[in-house]
Coordinates of C-alpha atoms and ligand atoms in Angstrom, one line a residue:
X1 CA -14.8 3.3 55.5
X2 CA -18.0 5.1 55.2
X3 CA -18.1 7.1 58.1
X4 CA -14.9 9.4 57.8
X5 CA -15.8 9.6 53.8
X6 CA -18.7 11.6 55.6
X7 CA -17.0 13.3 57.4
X8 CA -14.3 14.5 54.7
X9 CA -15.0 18.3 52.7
X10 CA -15.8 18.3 49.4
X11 CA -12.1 19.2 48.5
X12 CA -10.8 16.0 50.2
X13 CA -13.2 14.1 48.6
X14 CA -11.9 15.1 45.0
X15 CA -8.2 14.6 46.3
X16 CA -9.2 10.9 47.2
X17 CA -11.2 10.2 44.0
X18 CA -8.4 11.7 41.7
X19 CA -5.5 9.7 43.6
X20 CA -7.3 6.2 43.4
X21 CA -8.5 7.2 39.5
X22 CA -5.2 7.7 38.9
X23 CA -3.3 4.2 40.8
X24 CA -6.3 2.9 38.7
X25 CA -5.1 4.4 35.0
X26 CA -1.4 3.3 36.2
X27 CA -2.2 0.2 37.2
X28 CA -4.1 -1.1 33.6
X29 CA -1.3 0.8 31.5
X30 CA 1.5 -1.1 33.8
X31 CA -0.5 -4.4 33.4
X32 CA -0.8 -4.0 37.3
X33 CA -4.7 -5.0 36.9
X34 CA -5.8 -8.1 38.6
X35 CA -4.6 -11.2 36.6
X36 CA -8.1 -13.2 35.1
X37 CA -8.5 -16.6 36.7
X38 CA -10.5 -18.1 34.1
X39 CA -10.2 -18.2 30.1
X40 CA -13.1 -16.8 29.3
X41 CA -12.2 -13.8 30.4
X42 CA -9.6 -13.0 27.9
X43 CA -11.9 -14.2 24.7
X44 CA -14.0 -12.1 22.6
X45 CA -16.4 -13.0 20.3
X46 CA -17.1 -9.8 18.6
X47 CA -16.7 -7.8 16.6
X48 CA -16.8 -10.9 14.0
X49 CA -14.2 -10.6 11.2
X50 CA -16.3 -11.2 7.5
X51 CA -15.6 -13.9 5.7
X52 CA -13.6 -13.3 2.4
X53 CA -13.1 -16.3 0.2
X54 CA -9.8 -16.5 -1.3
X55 CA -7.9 -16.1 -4.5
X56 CA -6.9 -19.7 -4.6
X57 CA -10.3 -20.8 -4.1
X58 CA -12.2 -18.0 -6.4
X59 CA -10.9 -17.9 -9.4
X60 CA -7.7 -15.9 -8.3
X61 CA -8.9 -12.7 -6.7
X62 CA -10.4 -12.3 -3.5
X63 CA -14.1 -12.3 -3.1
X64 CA -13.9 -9.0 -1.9
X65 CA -11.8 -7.5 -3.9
X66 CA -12.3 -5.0 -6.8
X67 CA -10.8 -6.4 -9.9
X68 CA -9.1 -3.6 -11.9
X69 CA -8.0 -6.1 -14.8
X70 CA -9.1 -9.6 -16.0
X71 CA -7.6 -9.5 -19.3
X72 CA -11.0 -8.8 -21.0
X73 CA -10.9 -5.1 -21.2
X74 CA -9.4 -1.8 -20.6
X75 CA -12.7 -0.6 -19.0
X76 CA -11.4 0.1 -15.6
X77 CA -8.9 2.5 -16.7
X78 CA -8.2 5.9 -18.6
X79 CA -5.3 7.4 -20.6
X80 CA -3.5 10.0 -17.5
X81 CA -3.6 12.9 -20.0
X82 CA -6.8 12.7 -22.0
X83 CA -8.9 11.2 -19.3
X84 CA -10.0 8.9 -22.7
X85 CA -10.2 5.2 -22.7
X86 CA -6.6 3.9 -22.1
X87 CA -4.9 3.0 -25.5
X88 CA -2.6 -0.1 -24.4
X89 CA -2.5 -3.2 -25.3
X90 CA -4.9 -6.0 -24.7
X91 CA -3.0 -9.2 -25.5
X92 CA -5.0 -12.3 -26.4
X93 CA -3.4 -14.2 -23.4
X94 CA -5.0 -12.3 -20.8
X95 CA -2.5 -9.5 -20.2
X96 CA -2.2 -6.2 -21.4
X97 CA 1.2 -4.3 -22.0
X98 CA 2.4 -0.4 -22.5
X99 CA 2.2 1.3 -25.9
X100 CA 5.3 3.0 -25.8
X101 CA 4.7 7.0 -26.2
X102 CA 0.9 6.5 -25.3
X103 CA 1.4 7.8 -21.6
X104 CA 0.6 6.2 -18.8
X105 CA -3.0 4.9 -17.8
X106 CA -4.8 5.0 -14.2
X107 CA -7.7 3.0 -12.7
X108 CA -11.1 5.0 -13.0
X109 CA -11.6 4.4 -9.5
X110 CA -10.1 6.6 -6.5
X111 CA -8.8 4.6 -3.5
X112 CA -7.2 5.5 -0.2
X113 CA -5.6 3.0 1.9
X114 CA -5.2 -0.7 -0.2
X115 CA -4.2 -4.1 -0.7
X116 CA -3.0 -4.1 -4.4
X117 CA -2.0 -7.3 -6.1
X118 CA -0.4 -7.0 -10.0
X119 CA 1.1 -9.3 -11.9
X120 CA 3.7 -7.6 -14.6
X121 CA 6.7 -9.0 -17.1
X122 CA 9.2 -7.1 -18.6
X123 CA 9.7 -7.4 -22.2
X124 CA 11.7 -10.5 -23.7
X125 CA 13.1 -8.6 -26.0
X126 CA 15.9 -7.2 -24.0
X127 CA 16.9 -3.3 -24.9
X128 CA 18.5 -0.7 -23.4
X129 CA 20.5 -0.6 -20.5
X130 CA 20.1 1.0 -16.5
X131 CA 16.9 2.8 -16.2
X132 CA 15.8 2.4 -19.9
X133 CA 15.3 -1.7 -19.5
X134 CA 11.6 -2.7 -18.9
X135 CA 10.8 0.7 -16.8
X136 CA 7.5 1.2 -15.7
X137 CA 6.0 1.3 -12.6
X138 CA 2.5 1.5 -10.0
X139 CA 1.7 4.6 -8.4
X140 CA -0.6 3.9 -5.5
X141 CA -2.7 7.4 -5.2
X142 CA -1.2 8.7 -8.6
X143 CA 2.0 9.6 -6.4
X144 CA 3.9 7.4 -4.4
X145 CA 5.8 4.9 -7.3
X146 CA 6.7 1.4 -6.5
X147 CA 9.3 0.8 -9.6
X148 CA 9.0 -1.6 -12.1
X149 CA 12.0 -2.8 -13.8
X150 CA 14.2 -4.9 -15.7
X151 CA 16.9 -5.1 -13.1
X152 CA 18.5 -8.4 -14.2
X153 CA 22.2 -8.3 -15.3
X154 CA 21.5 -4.4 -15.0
X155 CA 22.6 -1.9 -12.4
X156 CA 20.8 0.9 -11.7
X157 CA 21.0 3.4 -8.8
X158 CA 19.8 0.8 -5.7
X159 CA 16.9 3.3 -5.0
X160 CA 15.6 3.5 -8.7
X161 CA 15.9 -0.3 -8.6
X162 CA 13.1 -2.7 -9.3
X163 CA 11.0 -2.9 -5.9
X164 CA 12.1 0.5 -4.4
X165 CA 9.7 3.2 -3.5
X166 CA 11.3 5.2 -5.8
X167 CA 13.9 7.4 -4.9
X168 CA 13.2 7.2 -1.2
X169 CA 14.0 3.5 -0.4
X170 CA 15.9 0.9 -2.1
X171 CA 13.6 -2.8 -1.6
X172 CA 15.4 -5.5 0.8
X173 CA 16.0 -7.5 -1.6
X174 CA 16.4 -8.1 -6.0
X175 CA 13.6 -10.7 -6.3
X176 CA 12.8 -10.8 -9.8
X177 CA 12.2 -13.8 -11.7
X178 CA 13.7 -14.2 -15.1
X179 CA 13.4 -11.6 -17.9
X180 CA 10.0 -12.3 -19.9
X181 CA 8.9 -14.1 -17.0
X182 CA 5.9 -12.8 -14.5
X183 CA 6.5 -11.4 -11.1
X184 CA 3.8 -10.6 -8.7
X185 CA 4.0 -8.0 -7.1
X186 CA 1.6 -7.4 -3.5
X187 CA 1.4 -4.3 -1.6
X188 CA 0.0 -2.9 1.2
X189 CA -0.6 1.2 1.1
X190 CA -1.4 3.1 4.1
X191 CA -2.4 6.8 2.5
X192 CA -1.0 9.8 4.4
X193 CA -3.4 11.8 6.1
X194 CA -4.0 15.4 5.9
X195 CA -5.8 18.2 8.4
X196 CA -5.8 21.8 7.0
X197 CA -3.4 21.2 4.6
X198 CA -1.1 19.7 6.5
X199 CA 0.4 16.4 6.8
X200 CA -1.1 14.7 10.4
X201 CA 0.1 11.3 9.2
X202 CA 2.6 10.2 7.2
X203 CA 1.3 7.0 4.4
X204 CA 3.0 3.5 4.8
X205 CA 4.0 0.9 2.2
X206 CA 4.8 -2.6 2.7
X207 CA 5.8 -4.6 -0.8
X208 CA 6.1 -8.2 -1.4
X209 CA 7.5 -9.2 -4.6
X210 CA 7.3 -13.0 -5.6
X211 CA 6.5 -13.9 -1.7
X212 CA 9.5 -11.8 -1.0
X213 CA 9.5 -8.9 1.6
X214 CA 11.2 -6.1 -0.4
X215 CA 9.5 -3.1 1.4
X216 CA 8.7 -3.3 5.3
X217 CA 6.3 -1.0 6.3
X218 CA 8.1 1.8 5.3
X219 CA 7.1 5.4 5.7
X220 CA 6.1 7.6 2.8
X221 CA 8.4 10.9 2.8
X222 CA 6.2 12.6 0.3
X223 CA 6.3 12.3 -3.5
X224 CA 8.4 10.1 -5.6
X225 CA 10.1 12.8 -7.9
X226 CA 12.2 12.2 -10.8
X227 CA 14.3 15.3 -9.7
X228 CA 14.1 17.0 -6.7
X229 CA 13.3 15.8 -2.8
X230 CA 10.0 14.3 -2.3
X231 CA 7.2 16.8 -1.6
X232 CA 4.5 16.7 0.8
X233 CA 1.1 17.6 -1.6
X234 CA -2.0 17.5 0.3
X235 CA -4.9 15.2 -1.0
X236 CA -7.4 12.8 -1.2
X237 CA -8.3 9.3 -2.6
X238 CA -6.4 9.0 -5.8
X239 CA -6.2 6.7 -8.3
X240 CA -3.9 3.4 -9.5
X241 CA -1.6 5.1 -12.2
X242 CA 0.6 2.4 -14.5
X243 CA 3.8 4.0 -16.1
X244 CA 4.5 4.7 -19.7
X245 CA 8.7 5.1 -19.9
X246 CA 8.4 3.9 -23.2
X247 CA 9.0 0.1 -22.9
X248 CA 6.5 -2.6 -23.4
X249 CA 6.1 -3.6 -19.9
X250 CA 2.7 -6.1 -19.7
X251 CA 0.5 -6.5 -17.4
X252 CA -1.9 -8.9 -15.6
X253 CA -4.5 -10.3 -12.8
X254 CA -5.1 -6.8 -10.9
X255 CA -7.0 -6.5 -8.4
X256 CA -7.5 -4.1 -4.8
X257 CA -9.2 -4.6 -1.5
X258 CA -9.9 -1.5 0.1
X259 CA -8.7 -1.0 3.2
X260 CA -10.7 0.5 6.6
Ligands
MG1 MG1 9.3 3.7 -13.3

């Protein structure tokens, strides 16, 4: 084989080497490469995953994870409009619920991609009716909101409904437990990302209410508006922001694990 490689020009010689680097690249995409004998070959000790010590065995929250509420204190968060400490209420069992006409509150710290846990009960005391019972709602990145309602014996618009990224995508499923009762809600937020002020990526959300798959990996349009399309605003980390629509919608066990 070596001797007519000598005896090949240079432009030959670059034919040859691009046509076997090429059966090469269509062979590994095509799973063409040579089948591994042995195991060992296909096993990979690195990089190793860190050890995170779960909620059931710490105390319920992730070692890892940044606790936005205990049930101590509001210190984690800030009124929306005043940038102030958050005026809700901190209830002596550990939860803390909306003061109607307050406004809504968000999470000192900025995030981008997450794993947010949140445990939330709407009110006993049953009032109103549609999108007036128990509304609230988490806004991962101060935009996108997953809603937070009393949907029980209650219609509503299915994408307005409790569990849908609202106004985009009605959940899978109704999962609520019963009124006054908590629900747990777990979610898993890609952000968007943005080059230049444009969109490059659109953001993800996958939702989990009471071990239920309500949202599956869905893709973010843009923002969840009230009225009007959702609208694609450039941006970057952003905060947790908890809904004031003026029912006293409580709140507990929050916590978030940044995601890479
Ligand atoms: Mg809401």
């Amino acid at each position: 084989m070596i001797y007519p490689l000598v005896k090949m020009s240079k432009t030959q010689l670059c034919i040859l080497v691009f046509f076997t680097g090429s059966i090469c690249i269509y062979a590994q995409q095509n799973g063409l490469e040579k089948e591994p004998t042995n195991p060992e070959a296909t096993e990979f000790y690195s990089p190793v995953p860190p050890k995170v010590i779960p909620a059931v065995e710490n105390n319920g929250i992730p070692s890892d994870a940044i606790v936005l509420f205990d049930g101590k204190n509001l210190d984690e968060w800030i009124s929306v409009k005043t940038k102030e400490r958050a005026k809700w209420v901190l209830n002596s069992d550990g939860s803390m619920s909306v003061k109607p006409g307050v406004g809504d509150i968000q999470s000192k710290k900025e995030f981008g991609s997450v794993q947010l846990h949140l445990e939330w009960k709407s009110p006993e005391k049953i009032e109103g009716n549609s999108q007036n019972r128990g509304n609230s709602g988490v806004f991962l990145q101060g935009l996108y909101e997953i809603q937070i309602l009393d949907n029980n014996d209650n219609e509503t618009y299915v994408n307005g409904q409790v569990g849908s990224l609202y106004k985009q995508q009605a959940p899978l499923a109704m999962a609520s437990v019963k009124t006054g009762e908590w629900n747990t809600y777990d979610i898993i937020f890609h952000a968007p990302e943005f080059e230049k002020g444009q969109r490059v990526k659109k953001g993800t959300i996958t939702v989990i209410h009471n071990g239920i798959l309500i949202q599956d990996h869905v893709e973010i349009k843009g923002t969840t508006e009230y009225i009007g399309w959702p609208k694609v605003k450039p941006h970057a980390k952003g905060p947790i922001i908890l809904q004031d629509h003026g029912s006293p919608v409580s709140y507990r066990n929050i916590w978030i694990r940044e995601l890479p």
